PDB file of C-alpha atoms in Angstrom:
ATOM      1  CA  UNK P   1     108.356  99.310 114.251  1.00 74.00           C
ATOM      2  CA  UNK P   2     108.990  99.287 110.476  1.00 89.00           C
ATOM      3  CA  UNK P   3     106.152  98.781 107.978  1.00 96.00           C
ATOM      4  CA  UNK P   4     106.084  96.611 104.736  1.00 96.00           C
ATOM      5  CA  UNK P   5     107.035  99.124 102.957  1.00 97.00           C
ATOM      6  CA  UNK P   6     110.201  99.807 104.808  1.00 97.00           C
ATOM      7  CA  UNK P   7     111.014  95.865 104.834  1.00 97.00           C
ATOM      8  CA  UNK P   8     110.191  96.119 100.995  1.00 97.00           C
ATOM      9  CA  UNK P   9     113.504  98.922 100.689  1.00 97.00           C
ATOM     10  CA  UNK P  10     115.565  96.548 103.246  1.00 97.00           C
ATOM     11  CA  UNK P  11     115.582  94.287 100.189  1.00 97.00           C
ATOM     12  CA  UNK P  12     116.225  96.295  97.622  1.00 96.00           C
ATOM     13  CA  UNK P  13     119.165  97.148  99.306  1.00 97.00           C
ATOM     14  CA  UNK P  14     120.690  94.177  99.864  1.00 97.00           C
ATOM     15  CA  UNK P  15     120.238  92.702  96.510  1.00 97.00           C
ATOM     16  CA  UNK P  16     123.648  93.135  95.609  1.00 96.00           C
ATOM     17  CA  UNK P  17     124.350  89.866  98.115  1.00 98.00           C
ATOM     18  CA  UNK P  18     121.802  87.409  96.123  1.00 97.00           C
ATOM     19  CA  UNK P  19     123.749  84.499  95.285  1.00 97.00           C
ATOM     20  CA  UNK P  20     126.534  85.153  96.995  1.00 97.00           C
ATOM     21  CA  UNK P  21     128.242  82.632  99.662  1.00 98.00           C
ATOM     22  CA  UNK P  22     128.119  83.596 103.745  1.00 98.00           C
ATOM     23  CA  UNK P  23     131.809  83.457 104.418  1.00 98.00           C
ATOM     24  CA  UNK P  24     130.900  84.411 107.995  1.00 98.00           C
ATOM     25  CA  UNK P  25     128.453  84.559 110.533  1.00 98.00           C
ATOM     26  CA  UNK P  26     128.481  85.839 114.258  1.00 97.00           C
ATOM     27  CA  UNK P  27     126.296  87.849 116.622  1.00 97.00           C
ATOM     28  CA  UNK P  28     124.494  87.519 119.626  1.00 97.00           C
ATOM     29  CA  UNK P  29     120.986  85.605 118.531  1.00 97.00           C
ATOM     30  CA  UNK P  30     120.685  82.211 120.032  1.00 95.00           C
ATOM     31  CA  UNK P  31     121.124  79.771 116.788  1.00 95.00           C
ATOM     32  CA  UNK P  32     123.814  78.073 115.722  1.00 96.00           C
ATOM     33  CA  UNK P  33     125.336  80.062 113.567  1.00 96.00           C
ATOM     34  CA  UNK P  34     128.102  77.768 112.299  1.00 96.00           C
ATOM     35  CA  UNK P  35     125.026  75.982 110.226  1.00 96.00           C
ATOM     36  CA  UNK P  36     124.514  79.435 107.873  1.00 97.00           C
ATOM     37  CA  UNK P  37     128.410  79.658 107.188  1.00 97.00           C
ATOM     38  CA  UNK P  38     128.992  77.767 104.031  1.00 97.00           C
ATOM     39  CA  UNK P  39     125.578  78.789 102.191  1.00 97.00           C
ATOM     40  CA  UNK P  40     124.653  80.659  99.368  1.00 98.00           C
ATOM     41  CA  UNK P  41     121.817  83.035  99.860  1.00 98.00           C
ATOM     42  CA  UNK P  42     119.244  82.005  97.005  1.00 97.00           C
ATOM     43  CA  UNK P  43     116.850  85.129  97.619  1.00 97.00           C
ATOM     44  CA  UNK P  44     115.999  87.998  99.683  1.00 98.00           C
ATOM     45  CA  UNK P  45     112.318  88.190 100.585  1.00 97.00           C
ATOM     46  CA  UNK P  46     109.841  89.785 102.858  1.00 97.00           C
ATOM     47  CA  UNK P  47     106.547  89.362 103.890  1.00 97.00           C
ATOM     48  CA  UNK P  48     104.695  91.987 105.873  1.00 96.00           C
ATOM     49  CA  UNK P  49     107.215  93.082 108.708  1.00 96.00           C
ATOM     50  CA  UNK P  50     109.431  90.056 107.904  1.00 97.00           C
ATOM     51  CA  UNK P  51     112.911  89.803 106.593  1.00 98.00           C
ATOM     52  CA  UNK P  52     113.442  86.624 104.711  1.00 98.00           C
ATOM     53  CA  UNK P  53     116.632  85.312 103.718  1.00 98.00           C
ATOM     54  CA  UNK P  54     116.143  81.968 102.004  1.00 98.00           C
ATOM     55  CA  UNK P  55     119.696  80.208 102.258  1.00 97.00           C
ATOM     56  CA  UNK P  56     120.179  76.359 100.542  1.00 94.00           C
ATOM     57  CA  UNK P  57     119.612  74.387 103.390  1.00 94.00           C
ATOM     58  CA  UNK P  58     117.179  76.589 105.534  1.00 97.00           C
ATOM     59  CA  UNK P  59     116.011  80.081 105.298  1.00 98.00           C
ATOM     60  CA  UNK P  60     116.407  83.072 108.225  1.00 98.00           C
ATOM     61  CA  UNK P  61     113.562  85.164 109.205  1.00 98.00           C
ATOM     62  CA  UNK P  62     114.810  88.950 110.909  1.00 98.00           C
ATOM     63  CA  UNK P  63     111.863  90.810 112.716  1.00 97.00           C
ATOM     64  CA  UNK P  64     112.943  94.503 113.239  1.00 96.00           C
ATOM     65  CA  UNK P  65     110.242  94.187 116.438  1.00 93.00           C
ATOM     66  CA  UNK P  66     109.853  98.349 117.635  1.00 88.00           C
ATOM     67  CA  UNK P  67     113.500  99.719 117.501  1.00 92.00           C
ATOM     68  CA  UNK P  68     115.285  97.016 115.466  1.00 94.00           C
ATOM     69  CA  UNK P  69     117.847  98.446 112.800  1.00 96.00           C
ATOM     70  CA  UNK P  70     120.411  97.360 109.912  1.00 97.00           C
ATOM     71  CA  UNK P  71     123.460  98.076 108.416  1.00 97.00           C
ATOM     72  CA  UNK P  72     125.120  97.282 105.203  1.00 98.00           C
ATOM     73  CA  UNK P  73     128.720  97.413 105.334  1.00 97.00           C
ATOM     74  CA  UNK P  74     129.160  99.266 108.800  1.00 96.00           C
ATOM     75  CA  UNK P  75     128.465  98.731 112.054  1.00 95.00           C
ATOM     76  CA  UNK P  76     127.485 100.561 115.501  1.00 96.00           C
ATOM     77  CA  UNK P  77     128.956 100.107 118.640  1.00 95.00           C
ATOM     78  CA  UNK P  78     126.860  97.727 120.058  1.00 95.00           C
ATOM     79  CA  UNK P  79     127.136  93.920 119.200  1.00 97.00           C
ATOM     80  CA  UNK P  80     125.006  92.595 116.097  1.00 97.00           C
ATOM     81  CA  UNK P  81     122.203  90.368 116.963  1.00 98.00           C
ATOM     82  CA  UNK P  82     123.139  89.149 113.518  1.00 98.00           C
ATOM     83  CA  UNK P  83     126.504  89.747 111.562  1.00 98.00           C
ATOM     84  CA  UNK P  84     126.668  88.008 107.779  1.00 98.00           C
ATOM     85  CA  UNK P  85     129.755  88.327 105.843  1.00 98.00           C
ATOM     86  CA  UNK P  86     130.653  87.515 102.418  1.00 98.00           C
ATOM     87  CA  UNK P  87     133.653  88.223 100.136  1.00 96.00           C
ATOM     88  CA  UNK P  88     132.433  91.640  99.205  1.00 93.00           C
ATOM     89  CA  UNK P  89     130.797  93.248 102.136  1.00 97.00           C
ATOM     90  CA  UNK P  90     128.210  91.937 105.377  1.00 98.00           C
ATOM     91  CA  UNK P  91     124.558  92.670 107.125  1.00 98.00           C
ATOM     92  CA  UNK P  92     124.541  93.420 110.689  1.00 98.00           C
ATOM     93  CA  UNK P  93     120.976  93.371 112.354  1.00 98.00           C
ATOM     94  CA  UNK P  94     120.404  94.917 115.739  1.00 98.00           C
ATOM     95  CA  UNK P  95     117.828  94.823 118.154  1.00 96.00           C
ATOM     96  CA  UNK P  96     115.503  92.196 116.369  1.00 97.00           C
ATOM     97  CA  UNK P  97     114.237  88.729 116.727  1.00 97.00           C
ATOM     98  CA  UNK P  98     116.135  86.174 114.414  1.00 97.00           C
ATOM     99  CA  UNK P  99     114.835  82.262 113.637  1.00 97.00           C
ATOM    100  CA  UNK P 100     115.335  79.656 111.259  1.00 98.00           C
ATOM    101  CA  UNK P 101     112.522  78.596 109.110  1.00 97.00           C
ATOM    102  CA  UNK P 102     112.930  75.132 107.943  1.00 96.00           C
ATOM    103  CA  UNK P 103     111.480  73.869 104.438  1.00 93.00           C
ATOM    104  CA  UNK P 104     109.381  76.169 101.666  1.00 95.00           C
ATOM    105  CA  UNK P 105     108.950  79.473 102.488  1.00 96.00           C
ATOM    106  CA  UNK P 106     105.881  79.242  99.969  1.00 95.00           C
ATOM    107  CA  UNK P 107     104.184  76.599 102.416  1.00 95.00           C
ATOM    108  CA  UNK P 108     105.628  78.887 105.228  1.00 95.00           C
ATOM    109  CA  UNK P 109     103.682  82.288 103.962  1.00 96.00           C
ATOM    110  CA  UNK P 110     100.491  83.271 103.022  1.00 95.00           C
ATOM    111  CA  UNK P 111     101.371  85.837 100.110  1.00 97.00           C
ATOM    112  CA  UNK P 112      97.800  86.469  99.918  1.00 96.00           C
ATOM    113  CA  UNK P 113      97.340  88.341 102.905  1.00 97.00           C
ATOM    114  CA  UNK P 114     101.535  90.335 102.111  1.00 97.00           C
ATOM    115  CA  UNK P 115     100.035  94.533 101.047  1.00 97.00           C
ATOM    116  CA  UNK P 116     102.832  94.973  99.183  1.00 97.00           C
ATOM    117  CA  UNK P 117     103.066  91.077  97.402  1.00 96.00           C
ATOM    118  CA  UNK P 118     102.086  90.879  93.863  1.00 96.00           C
ATOM    119  CA  UNK P 119     100.171  87.750  95.130  1.00 96.00           C
ATOM    120  CA  UNK P 120      98.161  90.294  97.752  1.00 97.00           C
ATOM    121  CA  UNK P 121      94.351  88.899  96.916  1.00 97.00           C
ATOM    122  CA  UNK P 122      91.225  91.509  98.235  1.00 97.00           C
ATOM    123  CA  UNK P 123      88.942  89.147  97.960  1.00 97.00           C
ATOM    124  CA  UNK P 124      90.194  87.057 100.482  1.00 97.00           C
ATOM    125  CA  UNK P 125      91.188  89.845 102.514  1.00 97.00           C
ATOM    126  CA  UNK P 126      87.684  90.586 102.726  1.00 98.00           C
ATOM    127  CA  UNK P 127      86.156  87.573 103.046  1.00 98.00           C
ATOM    128  CA  UNK P 128      88.330  87.122 106.453  1.00 97.00           C
ATOM    129  CA  UNK P 129      86.821  90.336 107.672  1.00 98.00           C
ATOM    130  CA  UNK P 130      83.662  89.472 106.746  1.00 97.00           C
ATOM    131  CA  UNK P 131      84.063  86.620 109.005  1.00 97.00           C
ATOM    132  CA  UNK P 132      85.281  88.628 111.991  1.00 97.00           C
ATOM    133  CA  UNK P 133      82.250  90.870 112.224  1.00 96.00           C
ATOM    134  CA  UNK P 134      83.623  91.788 115.960  1.00 96.00           C
ATOM    135  CA  UNK P 135      86.603  93.044 114.922  1.00 97.00           C
ATOM    136  CA  UNK P 136      87.550  96.958 115.286  1.00 97.00           C
ATOM    137  CA  UNK P 137      88.670  98.818 112.780  1.00 97.00           C
ATOM    138  CA  UNK P 138      92.185  99.831 114.087  1.00 97.00           C
ATOM    139  CA  UNK P 139      92.443  96.083 115.275  1.00 97.00           C
ATOM    140  CA  UNK P 140      91.767  94.667 111.887  1.00 97.00           C
ATOM    141  CA  UNK P 141      94.355  96.863 110.413  1.00 98.00           C
ATOM    142  CA  UNK P 142      97.430  96.019 112.565  1.00 97.00           C
ATOM    143  CA  UNK P 143      96.125  92.313 112.164  1.00 97.00           C
ATOM    144  CA  UNK P 144      98.936  90.520 109.858  1.00 96.00           C
ATOM    145  CA  UNK P 145      97.099  87.765 109.268  1.00 96.00           C
ATOM    146  CA  UNK P 146      94.524  90.609 106.936  1.00 97.00           C
ATOM    147  CA  UNK P 147      96.848  92.626 106.088  1.00 97.00           C
ATOM    148  CA  UNK P 148     100.808  91.662 106.377  1.00 97.00           C
ATOM    149  CA  UNK P 149     102.981  94.545 106.532  1.00 97.00           C
ATOM    150  CA  UNK P 150     100.367  97.145 107.817  1.00 97.00           C
ATOM    151  CA  UNK P 151     101.421  98.929 111.297  1.00 96.00           C
ATOM    152  CA  UNK P 152     100.304 102.259 113.055  1.00 97.00           C
ATOM    153  CA  UNK P 153     101.389 104.604 110.541  1.00 98.00           C
ATOM    154  CA  UNK P 154      99.275 102.786 107.792  1.00 98.00           C
ATOM    155  CA  UNK P 155      96.350 102.425 110.143  1.00 98.00           C
ATOM    156  CA  UNK P 156      95.945 105.909 111.329  1.00 98.00           C
ATOM    157  CA  UNK P 157      96.576 106.960 107.628  1.00 98.00           C
ATOM    158  CA  UNK P 158      94.254 104.964 106.446  1.00 98.00           C
ATOM    159  CA  UNK P 159      91.136 105.249 108.441  1.00 98.00           C
ATOM    160  CA  UNK P 160      91.854 108.890 108.147  1.00 98.00           C
ATOM    161  CA  UNK P 161      91.459 109.081 104.336  1.00 98.00           C
ATOM    162  CA  UNK P 162      88.621 106.651 104.127  1.00 98.00           C
ATOM    163  CA  UNK P 163      86.896 108.555 107.392  1.00 98.00           C
ATOM    164  CA  UNK P 164      86.460 105.728 109.305  1.00 98.00           C
ATOM    165  CA  UNK P 165      86.099 106.148 112.982  1.00 98.00           C
ATOM    166  CA  UNK P 166      88.729 103.759 114.579  1.00 97.00           C
ATOM    167  CA  UNK P 167      86.588 102.177 117.281  1.00 97.00           C
ATOM    168  CA  UNK P 168      84.049 101.060 114.241  1.00 97.00           C
ATOM    169  CA  UNK P 169      83.107  97.822 114.384  1.00 97.00           C
ATOM    170  CA  UNK P 170      84.133  95.824 111.015  1.00 97.00           C
ATOM    171  CA  UNK P 171      81.299  93.695 110.456  1.00 97.00           C
ATOM    172  CA  UNK P 172      79.257  97.183 110.737  1.00 97.00           C
ATOM    173  CA  UNK P 173      80.664  98.587 107.988  1.00 98.00           C
ATOM    174  CA  UNK P 174      78.360  99.157 104.683  1.00 97.00           C
ATOM    175  CA  UNK P 175      80.077  96.562 101.845  1.00 98.00           C
ATOM    176  CA  UNK P 176      80.902  99.669  99.622  1.00 98.00           C
ATOM    177  CA  UNK P 177      83.153 101.615 102.864  1.00 98.00           C
ATOM    178  CA  UNK P 178      84.514  97.776 103.439  1.00 98.00           C
ATOM    179  CA  UNK P 179      86.220  97.360  99.982  1.00 98.00           C
ATOM    180  CA  UNK P 180      87.272 100.747 100.558  1.00 98.00           C
ATOM    181  CA  UNK P 181      89.272 100.170 103.189  1.00 98.00           C
ATOM    182  CA  UNK P 182      90.844  97.149 102.131  1.00 98.00           C
ATOM    183  CA  UNK P 183      91.706  98.769  98.806  1.00 98.00           C
ATOM    184  CA  UNK P 184      93.080 101.785 100.348  1.00 98.00           C
ATOM    185  CA  UNK P 185      95.615  99.913 102.883  1.00 98.00           C
ATOM    186  CA  UNK P 186      97.423  98.380  99.865  1.00 97.00           C
ATOM    187  CA  UNK P 187      97.623 102.076  97.802  1.00 98.00           C
ATOM    188  CA  UNK P 188      99.226 103.909 100.853  1.00 98.00           C
ATOM    189  CA  UNK P 189     101.091 100.995 100.990  1.00 98.00           C
ATOM    190  CA  UNK P 190     102.668 101.448  97.668  1.00 98.00           C
ATOM    191  CA  UNK P 191     102.566 105.198  98.379  1.00 98.00           C
ATOM    192  CA  UNK P 192     104.002 104.927 101.770  1.00 98.00           C
ATOM    193  CA  UNK P 193     106.895 103.567  99.597  1.00 98.00           C
ATOM    194  CA  UNK P 194     107.335 105.830  97.574  1.00 98.00           C
ATOM    195  CA  UNK P 195     107.382 108.767  99.474  1.00 98.00           C
ATOM    196  CA  UNK P 196     109.884 106.408 102.010  1.00 97.00           C
ATOM    197  CA  UNK P 197     112.094 106.601  99.219  1.00 96.00           C
ATOM    198  CA  UNK P 198     112.796 110.221  98.535  1.00 97.00           C
ATOM    199  CA  UNK P 199     112.519 110.692 102.267  1.00 96.00           C
ATOM    200  CA  UNK P 200     109.050 112.792 102.421  1.00 98.00           C
ATOM    201  CA  UNK P 201     107.621 110.170 104.315  1.00 97.00           C
ATOM    202  CA  UNK P 202     106.312 112.378 107.486  1.00 97.00           C
ATOM    203  CA  UNK P 203     105.645 115.654 104.961  1.00 98.00           C
ATOM    204  CA  UNK P 204     102.625 113.408 103.586  1.00 98.00           C
ATOM    205  CA  UNK P 205     101.024 112.197 107.115  1.00 98.00           C
ATOM    206  CA  UNK P 206      97.489 113.768 107.046  1.00 98.00           C
ATOM    207  CA  UNK P 207      97.042 111.716 110.711  1.00 98.00           C
ATOM    208  CA  UNK P 208      99.539 110.417 112.252  1.00 98.00           C
ATOM    209  CA  UNK P 209     101.171 112.419 115.056  1.00 97.00           C
ATOM    210  CA  UNK P 210      99.079 115.583 113.854  1.00 98.00           C
ATOM    211  CA  UNK P 211      97.817 117.595 116.044  1.00 97.00           C
ATOM    212  CA  UNK P 212      94.493 119.184 113.961  1.00 98.00           C
ATOM    213  CA  UNK P 213      92.285 117.568 111.197  1.00 98.00           C
ATOM    214  CA  UNK P 214      93.235 119.150 108.026  1.00 97.00           C
ATOM    215  CA  UNK P 215      89.385 118.466 106.731  1.00 97.00           C
ATOM    216  CA  UNK P 216      87.541 119.989 109.778  1.00 97.00           C
ATOM    217  CA  UNK P 217      90.303 122.243 111.183  1.00 97.00           C
ATOM    218  CA  UNK P 218      89.210 121.177 114.747  1.00 98.00           C
ATOM    219  CA  UNK P 219      91.532 119.242 116.973  1.00 97.00           C
ATOM    220  CA  UNK P 220      92.492 115.491 116.994  1.00 98.00           C
ATOM    221  CA  UNK P 221      92.058 112.955 119.187  1.00 97.00           C
ATOM    222  CA  UNK P 222      95.275 111.800 120.262  1.00 97.00           C
ATOM    223  CA  UNK P 223      94.849 108.232 122.122  1.00 96.00           C
ATOM    224  CA  UNK P 224      97.564 106.449 123.915  1.00 95.00           C
ATOM    225  CA  UNK P 225      96.137 103.290 123.872  1.00 94.00           C
ATOM    226  CA  UNK P 226      93.598 102.366 121.637  1.00 95.00           C
ATOM    227  CA  UNK P 227      91.477  99.285 120.892  1.00 93.00           C
ATOM    228  CA  UNK P 228      92.535  95.830 121.475  1.00 92.00           C
ATOM    229  CA  UNK P 229      96.197  96.196 120.256  1.00 94.00           C
ATOM    230  CA  UNK P 230      96.773  99.285 122.417  1.00 94.00           C
ATOM    231  CA  UNK P 231      98.271 101.930 119.963  1.00 95.00           C
ATOM    232  CA  UNK P 232      98.610 105.047 119.534  1.00 96.00           C
ATOM    233  CA  UNK P 233      95.427 106.648 117.627  1.00 97.00           C
ATOM    234  CA  UNK P 234      95.208 110.068 115.820  1.00 98.00           C
ATOM    235  CA  UNK P 235      91.685 110.617 114.582  1.00 98.00           C
ATOM    236  CA  UNK P 236      88.845 113.135 114.465  1.00 98.00           C
ATOM    237  CA  UNK P 237      85.769 112.691 116.320  1.00 97.00           C
ATOM    238  CA  UNK P 238      83.655 114.782 113.305  1.00 97.00           C
ATOM    239  CA  UNK P 239      84.517 113.374 109.928  1.00 98.00           C
ATOM    240  CA  UNK P 240      85.340 110.184 110.912  1.00 98.00           C
ATOM    241  CA  UNK P 241      82.268 108.434 111.133  1.00 98.00           C
ATOM    242  CA  UNK P 242      81.552 105.259 113.326  1.00 97.00           C
ATOM    243  CA  UNK P 243      79.554 102.553 112.520  1.00 97.00           C
ATOM    244  CA  UNK P 244      78.050 100.432 114.973  1.00 93.00           C
ATOM    245  CA  UNK P 245      78.354 100.392 118.659  1.00 85.00           C
ATOM    246  CA  UNK P 246      81.650  98.623 120.046  1.00 77.00           C
ATOM    247  CA  UNK P 247      81.238  99.934 123.392  1.00 76.00           C
ATOM    248  CA  UNK P 248      77.899  97.580 124.146  1.00 63.00           C
ATOM    249  CA  UNK P 249      79.597  94.402 123.300  1.00 65.00           C
ATOM    250  CA  UNK P 250      82.810  91.995 123.557  1.00 70.00           C
ATOM    251  CA  UNK P 251      85.066  92.966 121.277  1.00 79.00           C
ATOM    252  CA  UNK P 252      87.601  90.482 119.162  1.00 80.00           C
ATOM    253  CA  UNK P 253      91.130  90.732 119.735  1.00 78.00           C
ATOM    254  CA  UNK P 254      93.464  90.828 116.726  1.00 83.00           C
ATOM    255  CA  UNK P 255      96.088  87.908 116.018  1.00 81.00           C
ATOM    256  CA  UNK P 256      98.891  89.097 118.010  1.00 61.00           C
ATOM    257  CA  UNK P 257     101.809  89.444 115.425  1.00 60.00           C
ATOM    258  CA  UNK P 258     104.380  86.442 115.154  1.00 49.00           C
TER     259      UNK P 258
END
């Protein structure tokens, strides 16, 4: 599943179509595509893993899900979910969710939760985290109401950087460690963006998909389904400290992604 930094790159790559009129709209998505024809692209925006196309009368929300993809001025052999044609090119989206958003995007989204946004508010995020003490650290970093745009790569890398065991309880983290965790999600997301642009992202992974801890030299635990979010995790039992005993209580589920 593409994470927030990858959607920022998509937004940048299609910027040349901003201000242009949609001449053609087709594809297998079950929405009224005729409604799109004749509308002008007012802006391209992103919120976490959501790619947003703001038009004259409505907006489009595109989520690439687990295996979605896009092509600019070219096509795959399969039928796109949505194809938008302009006077000088086209955008094609595959394997994705496509929905209309009525009304203002600023009313539909909490931009302070988007780790890539200028409106990101770490204090607001800390307040929300403190209100959910039974949330596991591995689930918190995948909860889009807390860290919009953070995905499994960011989760594994940030927990390793901050030396936090993924099964730690948010309510048991010392205040300084909770602030460090929150700060590092945003810091790593922008490093992710830079490395993704350079094509060197995987070379910088310290934990995600790795077999050995670079700090301790011992094998990583490689969990196929960890936490309530049931996602792959890679972590070191020696240098990543477990705060609290999550085996003794019913842990909270993360908010499912829209």
